[in-house]
CSV table of C-alpha atoms in Angstrom, one decimal:
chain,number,residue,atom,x,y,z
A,266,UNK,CA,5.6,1.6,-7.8
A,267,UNK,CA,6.4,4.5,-9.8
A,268,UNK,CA,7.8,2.3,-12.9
A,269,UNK,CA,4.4,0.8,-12.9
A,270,UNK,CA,2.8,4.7,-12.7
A,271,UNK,CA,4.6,5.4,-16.3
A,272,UNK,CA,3.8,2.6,-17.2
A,273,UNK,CA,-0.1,2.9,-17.2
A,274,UNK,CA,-0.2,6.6,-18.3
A,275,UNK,CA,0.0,5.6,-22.2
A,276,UNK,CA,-2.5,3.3,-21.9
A,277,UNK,CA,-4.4,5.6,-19.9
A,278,UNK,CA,-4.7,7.9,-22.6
A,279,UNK,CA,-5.7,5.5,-25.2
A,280,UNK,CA,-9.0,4.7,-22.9
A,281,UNK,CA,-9.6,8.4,-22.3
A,282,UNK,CA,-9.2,8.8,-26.3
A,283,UNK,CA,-11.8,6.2,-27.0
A,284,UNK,CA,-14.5,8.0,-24.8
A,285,UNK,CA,-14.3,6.9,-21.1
A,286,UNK,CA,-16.2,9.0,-18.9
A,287,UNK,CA,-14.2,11.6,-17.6
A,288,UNK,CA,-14.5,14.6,-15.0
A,289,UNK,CA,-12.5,17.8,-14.9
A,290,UNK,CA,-10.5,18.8,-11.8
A,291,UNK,CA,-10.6,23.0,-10.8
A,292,UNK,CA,-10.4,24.8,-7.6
A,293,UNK,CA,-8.9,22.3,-4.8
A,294,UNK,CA,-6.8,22.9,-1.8
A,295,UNK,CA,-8.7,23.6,0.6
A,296,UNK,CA,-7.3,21.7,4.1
A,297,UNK,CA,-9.1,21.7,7.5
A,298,UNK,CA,-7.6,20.0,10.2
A,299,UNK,CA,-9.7,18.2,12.9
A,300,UNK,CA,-8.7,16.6,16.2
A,301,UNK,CA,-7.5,18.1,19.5
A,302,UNK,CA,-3.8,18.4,19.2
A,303,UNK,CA,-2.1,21.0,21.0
A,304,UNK,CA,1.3,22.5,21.3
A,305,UNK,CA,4.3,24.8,20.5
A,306,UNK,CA,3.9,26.4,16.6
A,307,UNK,CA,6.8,26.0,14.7
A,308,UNK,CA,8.4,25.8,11.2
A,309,UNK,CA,7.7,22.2,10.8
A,310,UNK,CA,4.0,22.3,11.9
A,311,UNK,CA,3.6,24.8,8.8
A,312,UNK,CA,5.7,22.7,6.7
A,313,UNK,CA,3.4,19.7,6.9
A,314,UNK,CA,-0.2,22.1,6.7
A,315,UNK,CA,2.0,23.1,3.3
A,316,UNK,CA,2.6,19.8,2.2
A,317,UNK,CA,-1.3,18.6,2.2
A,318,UNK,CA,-2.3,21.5,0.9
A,319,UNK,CA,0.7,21.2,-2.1
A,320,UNK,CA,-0.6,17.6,-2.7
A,321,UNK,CA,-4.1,18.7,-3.8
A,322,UNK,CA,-3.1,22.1,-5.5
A,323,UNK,CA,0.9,21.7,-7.3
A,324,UNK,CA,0.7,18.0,-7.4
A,325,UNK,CA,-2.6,17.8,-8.8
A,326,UNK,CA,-4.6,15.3,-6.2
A,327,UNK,CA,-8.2,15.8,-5.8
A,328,UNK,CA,-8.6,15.0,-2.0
A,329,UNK,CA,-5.8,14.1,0.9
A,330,UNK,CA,-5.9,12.7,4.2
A,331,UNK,CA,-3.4,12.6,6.9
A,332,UNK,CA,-4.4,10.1,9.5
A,333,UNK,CA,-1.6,10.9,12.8
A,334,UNK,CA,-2.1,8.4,15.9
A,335,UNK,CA,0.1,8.8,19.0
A,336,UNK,CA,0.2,7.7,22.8
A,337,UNK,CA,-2.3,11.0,23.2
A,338,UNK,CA,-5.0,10.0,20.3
A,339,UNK,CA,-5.7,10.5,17.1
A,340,UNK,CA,-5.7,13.6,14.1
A,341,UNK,CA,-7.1,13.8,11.1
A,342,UNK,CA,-6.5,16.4,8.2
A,343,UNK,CA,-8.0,16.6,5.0
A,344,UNK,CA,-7.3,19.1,1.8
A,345,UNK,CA,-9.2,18.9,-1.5
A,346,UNK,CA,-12.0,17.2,-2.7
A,347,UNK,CA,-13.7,13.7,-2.6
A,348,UNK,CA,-16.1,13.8,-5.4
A,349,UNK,CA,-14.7,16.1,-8.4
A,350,UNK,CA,-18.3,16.5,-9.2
A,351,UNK,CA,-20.1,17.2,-6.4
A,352,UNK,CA,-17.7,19.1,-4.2
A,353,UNK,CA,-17.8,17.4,-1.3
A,354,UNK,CA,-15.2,17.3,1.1
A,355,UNK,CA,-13.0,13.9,1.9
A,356,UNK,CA,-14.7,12.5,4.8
A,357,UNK,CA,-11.8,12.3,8.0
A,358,UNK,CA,-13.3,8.8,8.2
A,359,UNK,CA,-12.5,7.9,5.0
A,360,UNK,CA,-11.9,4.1,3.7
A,361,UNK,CA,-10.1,3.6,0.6
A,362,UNK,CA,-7.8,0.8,-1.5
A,363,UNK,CA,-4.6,0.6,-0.3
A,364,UNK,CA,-2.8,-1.2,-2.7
A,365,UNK,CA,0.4,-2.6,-2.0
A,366,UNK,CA,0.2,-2.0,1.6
A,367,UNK,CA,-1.5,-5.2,1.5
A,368,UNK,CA,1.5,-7.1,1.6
A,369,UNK,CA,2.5,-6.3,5.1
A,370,UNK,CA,-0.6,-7.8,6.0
A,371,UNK,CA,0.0,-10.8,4.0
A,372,UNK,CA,3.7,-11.2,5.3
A,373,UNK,CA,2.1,-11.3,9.0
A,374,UNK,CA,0.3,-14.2,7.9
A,375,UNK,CA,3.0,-15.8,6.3
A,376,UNK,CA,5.3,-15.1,9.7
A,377,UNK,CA,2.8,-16.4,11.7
A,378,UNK,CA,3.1,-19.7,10.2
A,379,UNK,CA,6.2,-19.2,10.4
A,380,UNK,CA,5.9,-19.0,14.2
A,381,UNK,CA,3.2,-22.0,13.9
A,382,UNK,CA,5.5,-24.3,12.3
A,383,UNK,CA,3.3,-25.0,9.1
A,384,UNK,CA,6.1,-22.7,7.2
A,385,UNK,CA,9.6,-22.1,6.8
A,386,UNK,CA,11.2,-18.6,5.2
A,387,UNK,CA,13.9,-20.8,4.1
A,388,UNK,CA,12.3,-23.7,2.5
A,389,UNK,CA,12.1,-23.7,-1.4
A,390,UNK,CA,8.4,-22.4,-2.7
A,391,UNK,CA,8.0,-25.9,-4.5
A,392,UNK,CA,7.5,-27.3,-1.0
A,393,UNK,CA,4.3,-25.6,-0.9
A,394,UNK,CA,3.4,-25.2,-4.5
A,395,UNK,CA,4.8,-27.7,-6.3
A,396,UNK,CA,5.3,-27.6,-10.3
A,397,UNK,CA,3.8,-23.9,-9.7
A,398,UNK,CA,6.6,-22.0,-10.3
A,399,UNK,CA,8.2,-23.5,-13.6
A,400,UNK,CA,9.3,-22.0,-17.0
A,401,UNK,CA,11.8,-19.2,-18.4
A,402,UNK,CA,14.5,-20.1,-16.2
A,403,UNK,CA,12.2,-19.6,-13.1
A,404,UNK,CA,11.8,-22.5,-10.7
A,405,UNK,CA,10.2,-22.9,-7.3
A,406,UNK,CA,13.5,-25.2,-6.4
A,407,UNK,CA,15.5,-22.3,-6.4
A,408,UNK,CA,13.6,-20.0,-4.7
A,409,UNK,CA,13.0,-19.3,-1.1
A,410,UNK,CA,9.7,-18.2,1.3
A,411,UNK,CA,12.0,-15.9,2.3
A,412,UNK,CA,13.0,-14.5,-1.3
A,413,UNK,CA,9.1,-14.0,-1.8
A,414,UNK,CA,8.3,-11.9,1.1
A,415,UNK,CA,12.0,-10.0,0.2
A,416,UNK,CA,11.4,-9.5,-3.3
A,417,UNK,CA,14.9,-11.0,-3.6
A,418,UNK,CA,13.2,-14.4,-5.6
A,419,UNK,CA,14.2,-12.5,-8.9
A,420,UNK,CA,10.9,-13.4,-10.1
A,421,UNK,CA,9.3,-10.7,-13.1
A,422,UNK,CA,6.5,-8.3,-11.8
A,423,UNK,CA,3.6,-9.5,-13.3
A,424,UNK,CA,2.2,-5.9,-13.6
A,425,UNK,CA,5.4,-4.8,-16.1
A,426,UNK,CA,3.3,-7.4,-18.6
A,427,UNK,CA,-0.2,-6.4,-18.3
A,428,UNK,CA,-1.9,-3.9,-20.4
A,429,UNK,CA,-3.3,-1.3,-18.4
A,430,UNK,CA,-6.1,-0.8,-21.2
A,431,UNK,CA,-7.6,-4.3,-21.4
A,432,UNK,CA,-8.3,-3.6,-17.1
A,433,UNK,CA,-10.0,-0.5,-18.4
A,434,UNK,CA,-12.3,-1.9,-21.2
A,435,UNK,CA,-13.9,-3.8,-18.4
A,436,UNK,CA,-13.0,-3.1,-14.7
A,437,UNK,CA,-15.3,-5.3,-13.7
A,438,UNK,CA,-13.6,-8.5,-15.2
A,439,UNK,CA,-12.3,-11.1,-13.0
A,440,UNK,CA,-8.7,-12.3,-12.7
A,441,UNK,CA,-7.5,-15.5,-11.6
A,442,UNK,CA,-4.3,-15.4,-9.4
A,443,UNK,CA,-2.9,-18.8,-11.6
A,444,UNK,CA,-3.5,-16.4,-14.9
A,445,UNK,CA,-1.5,-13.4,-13.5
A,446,UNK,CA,1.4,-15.3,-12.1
A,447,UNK,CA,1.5,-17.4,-15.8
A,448,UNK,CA,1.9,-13.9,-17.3
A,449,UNK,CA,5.2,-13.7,-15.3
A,450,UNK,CA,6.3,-16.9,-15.6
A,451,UNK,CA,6.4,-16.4,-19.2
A,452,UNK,CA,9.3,-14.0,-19.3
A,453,UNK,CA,12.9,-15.3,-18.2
A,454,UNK,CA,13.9,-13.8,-14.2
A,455,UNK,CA,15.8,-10.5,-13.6
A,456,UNK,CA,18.9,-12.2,-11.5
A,457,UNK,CA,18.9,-15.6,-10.1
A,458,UNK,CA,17.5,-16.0,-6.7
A,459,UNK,CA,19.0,-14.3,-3.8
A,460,UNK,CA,21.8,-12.7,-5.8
A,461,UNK,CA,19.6,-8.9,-6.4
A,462,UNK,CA,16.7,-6.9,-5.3
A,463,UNK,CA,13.7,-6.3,-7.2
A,464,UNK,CA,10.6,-5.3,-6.3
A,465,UNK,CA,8.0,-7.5,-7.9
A,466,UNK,CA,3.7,-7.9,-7.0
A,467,UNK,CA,4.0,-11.9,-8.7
A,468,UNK,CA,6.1,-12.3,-5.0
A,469,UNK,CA,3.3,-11.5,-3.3
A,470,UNK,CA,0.3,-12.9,-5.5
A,471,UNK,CA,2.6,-16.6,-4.7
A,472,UNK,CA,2.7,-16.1,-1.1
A,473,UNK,CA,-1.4,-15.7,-0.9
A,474,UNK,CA,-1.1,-19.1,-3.0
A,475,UNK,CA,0.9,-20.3,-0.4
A,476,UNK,CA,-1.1,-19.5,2.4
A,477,UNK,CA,-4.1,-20.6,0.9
A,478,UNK,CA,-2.1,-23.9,0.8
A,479,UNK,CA,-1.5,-24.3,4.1
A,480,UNK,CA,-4.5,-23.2,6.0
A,481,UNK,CA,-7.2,-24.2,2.9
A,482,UNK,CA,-8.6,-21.2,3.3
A,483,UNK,CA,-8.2,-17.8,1.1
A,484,UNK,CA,-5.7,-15.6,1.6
A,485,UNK,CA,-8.4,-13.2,2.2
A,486,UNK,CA,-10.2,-15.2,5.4
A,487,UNK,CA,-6.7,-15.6,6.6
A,488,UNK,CA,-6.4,-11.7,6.7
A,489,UNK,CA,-9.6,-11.3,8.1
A,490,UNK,CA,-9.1,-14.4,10.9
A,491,UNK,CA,-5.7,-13.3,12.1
A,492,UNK,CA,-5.4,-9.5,11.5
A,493,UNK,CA,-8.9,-7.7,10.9
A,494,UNK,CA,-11.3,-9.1,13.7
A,495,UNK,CA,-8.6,-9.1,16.7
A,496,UNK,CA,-7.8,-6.0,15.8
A,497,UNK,CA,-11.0,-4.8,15.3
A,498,UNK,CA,-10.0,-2.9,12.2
A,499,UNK,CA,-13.9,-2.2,11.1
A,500,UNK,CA,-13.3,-0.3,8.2
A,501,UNK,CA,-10.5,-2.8,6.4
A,502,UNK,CA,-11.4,-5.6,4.3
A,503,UNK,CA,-9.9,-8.3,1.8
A,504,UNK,CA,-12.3,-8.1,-0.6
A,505,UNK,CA,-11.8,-10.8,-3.5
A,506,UNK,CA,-14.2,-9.9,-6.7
A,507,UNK,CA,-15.8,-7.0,-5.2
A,508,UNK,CA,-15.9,-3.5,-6.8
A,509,UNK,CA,-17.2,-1.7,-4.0
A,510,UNK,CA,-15.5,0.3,-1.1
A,511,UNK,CA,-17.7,0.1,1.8
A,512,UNK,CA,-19.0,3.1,4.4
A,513,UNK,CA,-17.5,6.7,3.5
A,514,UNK,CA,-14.7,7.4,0.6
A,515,UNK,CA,-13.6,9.2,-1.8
A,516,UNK,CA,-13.4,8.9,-5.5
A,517,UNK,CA,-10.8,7.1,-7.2
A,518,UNK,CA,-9.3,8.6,-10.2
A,519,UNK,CA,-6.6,8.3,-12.8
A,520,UNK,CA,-4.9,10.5,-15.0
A,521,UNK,CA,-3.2,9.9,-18.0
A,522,UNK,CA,-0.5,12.6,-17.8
A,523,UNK,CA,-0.2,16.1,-15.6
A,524,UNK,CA,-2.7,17.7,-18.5
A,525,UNK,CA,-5.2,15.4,-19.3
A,526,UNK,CA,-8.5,15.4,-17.2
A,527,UNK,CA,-9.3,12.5,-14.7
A,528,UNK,CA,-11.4,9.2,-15.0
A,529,UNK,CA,-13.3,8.2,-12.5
A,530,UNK,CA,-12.4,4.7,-11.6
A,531,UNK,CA,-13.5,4.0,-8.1
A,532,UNK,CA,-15.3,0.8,-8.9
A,533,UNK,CA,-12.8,-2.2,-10.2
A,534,UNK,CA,-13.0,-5.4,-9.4
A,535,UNK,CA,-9.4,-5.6,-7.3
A,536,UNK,CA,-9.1,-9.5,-8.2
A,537,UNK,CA,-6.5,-8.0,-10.6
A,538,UNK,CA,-4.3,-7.3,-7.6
A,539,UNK,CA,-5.2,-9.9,-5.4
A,540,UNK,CA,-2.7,-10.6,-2.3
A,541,UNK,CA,-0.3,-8.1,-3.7
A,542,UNK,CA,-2.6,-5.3,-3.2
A,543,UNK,CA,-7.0,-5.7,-3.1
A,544,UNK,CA,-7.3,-4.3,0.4
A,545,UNK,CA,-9.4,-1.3,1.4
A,546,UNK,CA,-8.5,0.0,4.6
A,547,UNK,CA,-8.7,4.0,6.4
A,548,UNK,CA,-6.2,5.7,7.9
A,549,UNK,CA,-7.2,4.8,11.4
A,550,UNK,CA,-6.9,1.4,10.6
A,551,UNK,CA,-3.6,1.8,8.9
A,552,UNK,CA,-2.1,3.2,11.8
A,553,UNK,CA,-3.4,0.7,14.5
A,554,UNK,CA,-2.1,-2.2,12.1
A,555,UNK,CA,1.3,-1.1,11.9
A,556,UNK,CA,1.1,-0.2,15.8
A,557,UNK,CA,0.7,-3.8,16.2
A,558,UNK,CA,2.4,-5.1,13.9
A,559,UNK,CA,6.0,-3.2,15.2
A,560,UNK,CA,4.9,-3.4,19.2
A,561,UNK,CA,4.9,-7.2,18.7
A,562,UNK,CA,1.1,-7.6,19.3
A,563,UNK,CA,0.8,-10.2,15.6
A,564,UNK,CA,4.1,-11.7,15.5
A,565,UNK,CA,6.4,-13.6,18.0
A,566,UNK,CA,9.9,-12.0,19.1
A,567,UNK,CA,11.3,-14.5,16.4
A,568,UNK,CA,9.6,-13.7,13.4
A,569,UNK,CA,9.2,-10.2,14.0
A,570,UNK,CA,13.0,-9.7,14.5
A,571,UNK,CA,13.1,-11.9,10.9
A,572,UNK,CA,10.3,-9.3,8.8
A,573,UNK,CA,12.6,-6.3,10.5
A,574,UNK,CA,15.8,-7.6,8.9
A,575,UNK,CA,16.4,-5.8,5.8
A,576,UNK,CA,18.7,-5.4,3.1
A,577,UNK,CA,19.2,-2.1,1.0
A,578,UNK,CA,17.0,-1.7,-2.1
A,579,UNK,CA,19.3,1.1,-3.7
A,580,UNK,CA,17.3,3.7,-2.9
A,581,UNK,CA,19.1,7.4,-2.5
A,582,UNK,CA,16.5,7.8,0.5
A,583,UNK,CA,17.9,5.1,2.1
A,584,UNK,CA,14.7,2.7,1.7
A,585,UNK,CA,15.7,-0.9,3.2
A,586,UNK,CA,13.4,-3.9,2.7
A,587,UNK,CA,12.6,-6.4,5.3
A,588,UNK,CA,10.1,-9.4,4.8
A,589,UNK,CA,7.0,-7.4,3.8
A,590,UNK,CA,7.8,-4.0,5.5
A,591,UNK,CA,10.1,-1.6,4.6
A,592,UNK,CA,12.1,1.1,7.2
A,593,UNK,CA,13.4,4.2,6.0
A,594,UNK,CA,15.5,7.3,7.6
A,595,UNK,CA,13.9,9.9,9.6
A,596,UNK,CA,15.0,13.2,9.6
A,597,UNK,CA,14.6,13.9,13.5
A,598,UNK,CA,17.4,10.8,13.2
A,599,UNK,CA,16.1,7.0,13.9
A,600,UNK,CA,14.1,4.8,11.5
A,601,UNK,CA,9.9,4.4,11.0
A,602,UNK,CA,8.6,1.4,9.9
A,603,UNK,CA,6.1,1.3,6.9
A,604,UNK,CA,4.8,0.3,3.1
A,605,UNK,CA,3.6,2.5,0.4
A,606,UNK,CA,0.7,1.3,-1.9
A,607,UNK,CA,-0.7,2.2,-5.4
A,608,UNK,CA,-3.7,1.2,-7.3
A,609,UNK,CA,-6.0,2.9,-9.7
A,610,UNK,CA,-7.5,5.5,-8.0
A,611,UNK,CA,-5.5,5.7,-4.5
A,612,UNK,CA,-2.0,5.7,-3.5
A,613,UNK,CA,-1.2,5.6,0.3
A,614,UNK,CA,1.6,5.8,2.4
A,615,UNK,CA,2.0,4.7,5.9
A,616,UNK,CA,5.2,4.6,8.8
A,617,UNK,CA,5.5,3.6,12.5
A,618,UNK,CA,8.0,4.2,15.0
A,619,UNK,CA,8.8,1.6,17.6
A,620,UNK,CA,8.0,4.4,20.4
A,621,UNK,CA,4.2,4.4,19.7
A,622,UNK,CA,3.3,7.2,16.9
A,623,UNK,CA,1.9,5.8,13.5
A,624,UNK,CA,1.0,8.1,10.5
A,625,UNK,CA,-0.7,7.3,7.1
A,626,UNK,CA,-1.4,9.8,4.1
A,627,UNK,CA,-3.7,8.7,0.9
A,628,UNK,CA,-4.3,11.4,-1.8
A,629,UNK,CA,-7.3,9.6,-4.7
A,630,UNK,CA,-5.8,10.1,-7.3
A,631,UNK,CA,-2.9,6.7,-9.0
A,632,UNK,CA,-2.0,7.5,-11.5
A,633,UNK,CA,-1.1,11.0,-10.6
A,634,UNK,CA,0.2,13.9,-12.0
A,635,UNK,CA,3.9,14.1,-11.1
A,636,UNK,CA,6.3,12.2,-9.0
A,637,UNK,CA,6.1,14.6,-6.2
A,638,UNK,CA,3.0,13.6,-5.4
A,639,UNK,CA,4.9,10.1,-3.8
A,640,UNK,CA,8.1,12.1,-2.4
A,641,UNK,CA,5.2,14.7,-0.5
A,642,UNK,CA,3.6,11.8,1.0
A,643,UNK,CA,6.5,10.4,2.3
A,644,UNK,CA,7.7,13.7,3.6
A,645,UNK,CA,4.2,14.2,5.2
A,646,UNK,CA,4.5,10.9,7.2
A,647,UNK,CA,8.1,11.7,8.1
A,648,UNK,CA,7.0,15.5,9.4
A,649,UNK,CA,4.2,14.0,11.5
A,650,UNK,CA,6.7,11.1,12.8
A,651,UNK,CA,9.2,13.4,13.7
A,652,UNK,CA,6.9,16.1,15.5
A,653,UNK,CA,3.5,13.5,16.4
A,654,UNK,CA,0.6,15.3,17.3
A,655,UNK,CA,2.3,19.1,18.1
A,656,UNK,CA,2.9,18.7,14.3
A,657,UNK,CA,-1.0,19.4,13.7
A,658,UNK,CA,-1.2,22.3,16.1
A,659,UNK,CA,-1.9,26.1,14.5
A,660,UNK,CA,-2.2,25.3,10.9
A,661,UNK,CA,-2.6,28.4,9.6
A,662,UNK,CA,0.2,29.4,6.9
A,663,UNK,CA,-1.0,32.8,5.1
A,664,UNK,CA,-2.6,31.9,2.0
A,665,UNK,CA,-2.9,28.5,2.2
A,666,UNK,CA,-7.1,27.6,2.8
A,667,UNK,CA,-6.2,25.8,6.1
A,668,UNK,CA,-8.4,25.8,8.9
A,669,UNK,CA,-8.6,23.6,12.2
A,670,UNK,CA,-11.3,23.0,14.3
């Protein structure tokens, strides 16, 4: 999503030119780390204290969280700020938007139609949406389920075409789905199906369609039906026009560039993302959803096996993307499975390894500062991967504000 970050700075600093409310950031970085984790210190357990504490200091985030779940239980560590304003620290039970990992959730639902027989990954899109996907060279003939959930359809991100600034002259506004995917079908596709890899959000925004399509219900009571309530994931939600984030979170802000002073943008109405990234979630939540998801607890052997085969994305890091969910390198050796997710105000990042340890990091602020803020967060999840709860023990680097308790 970083493409899209640059891509909403300029506009960002038309709206804070023109007099949005705005709130000066000073003095974060202070980290506490809560939980009862235990074990032997180490270079890596500093490493990852230093890491939180460099996303809400160097890279410029107001507030952090690192949510780390594991056989043993559950930590929590927060750095920073959740109000700019009023001081107050992020709450460890903290919900918050989690953009575009959304579409993990709305892949499951897809599989599991899959596994349902209502779907098939390799039937054309018109199947299910008929005269839907049409104009610019794009056509729904053409393109697979499959190609959807692999961002392999060739289909133009929606979000490269939308002006960041008319979202900001009134947050509140409503978006319809058929409007947002029009925008994209209006401009010609980047390769012909099947034949590249790009990531695009119109992918996901048609698979919601789709689903809708099927069942004849939202996307949304899908998510909540299948995913949420078995899970008992309390503090997730799929909303649809609401602004609001419920229970305890954080601010959401945006910054035009690393010197320009932050918005507040915590209400939105998130029907501007839709099924490629409306959900609110917390870390907790995060991590027991991808716990399930890669222990084979939501899909069947079948169509989990299909979302876990991937194809490289050209990444350096050596990201590959599956149907929905991406896996990456660790550096202990071995893969974790995960998404990343951006929208104003949040970015999160969350992995999972098959042997039962899960780890998700949100910093509110999208867009950020600097790059670094995204490579830190992935280096964050990979630390607490690689070294689960032991990772959290003695944080207490000299200089650095951390405490634990």
């Amino acid at each position: 999503m970083t493409k899209q970050r640059h891509a909403l700075r300029g506009a960002l600093t038309l709206a804070v030119a023109a007099g949005v409310a705005v709130s000066a950031l000073t003095g974060t970085g202070t980290a506490q780390a809560r939980g009862t984790a235990s074990g032997p210190g180490g270079a890596d357990r500093a490493r990852l204290s230093q890491l939180l504490h460099r996303l809400t200091t160097v890279d410029g985030g107001p507030g952090a969280l690192l949510h780390l779940r594991d056989r043993r239980g559950d930590t929590v560590l927060t750095s920073g700020v959740a109000d700019v304003n009023s001081r107050a620290p992020v709450p460890r039970d903290s919900s918050f938007r989690i953009g575009s990992m959304t579409k993990p959730f709305v892949a499951t639902v897809v599989l599991q139609l899959v596994g349902e027989h209502r779907v098939s990954l390799d039937a054309p899109v018109e199947r299910y949406l008929p005269g839907v996907v049409r104009g610019e060279g794009n056509d729904g003939r053409n393109i697979t389920v499959r190609q959807l959930l692999q961002h392999t359809s060739g289909l133009s991100d929606y979000l490269s075409h939308l002006n960041p600034q008319d979202i900001l002259k009134d947050p509140l506004a409503h978006h319809d789905t058929r409007d947002l995917v029009g925008i994209a079908l209006a401009h010609p596709p980047t390769f012909a199906p099947g034949t590249g890899w790009h990531y695009s959000n119109t992918n996901y925004l048609l698979a919601g369609m789709l689903i809708e399509k099927v069942t004849r219900n939202t996307w949304n009571e899908e998510v909540r039906r299948r995913i949420i309530t078995p899970l008992g994931l309390r503090a997730t939600s799929a909303p649809a026009d609401d602004p609001a984030i419920p229970g305890p979170h954080p601010r959401g802000y945006v910054r035009p560039g690393p010197d320009a002073p932050l918005m507040d943008l915590t209400a939105f109405n998130p029907s501007v993302a839709g099924s490629a990234g409306a959900m609110i979630s917390s870390g907790g939540d995060v991590d027991r959803f991808l716990d399930a998801l890669v222990d084979g607890r939501l899909l069947r052997r079948a169509q989990l096996q299909e979302m876990m085969r991937t194809r490289p994305t050209g990444d350096s890091g050596g990201r590959a993307y599956g149907l929905g969910l991406e896996s990456r390198p660790l550096p202990c050796g071995g893969l974790y499975w995960g998404h990343g997710g951006d929208v104003f105000g949040y970015e999160t990042v969350g992995g999972a390894t098959v042997n039962g340890s899960q780890a998700t990091v949100m910093v509110n602020v999208d867009p950020g500062g600097t790059d670094a803020q995204s490579d830190d967060m992935r280096t964050a999840v990979q630390t607490a991967l690689c070294h689960g709860r032991s990772a959290l023990a003695g944080l207490r680097p000299p200089g650095s504000g951390v405490t634990e308790d």
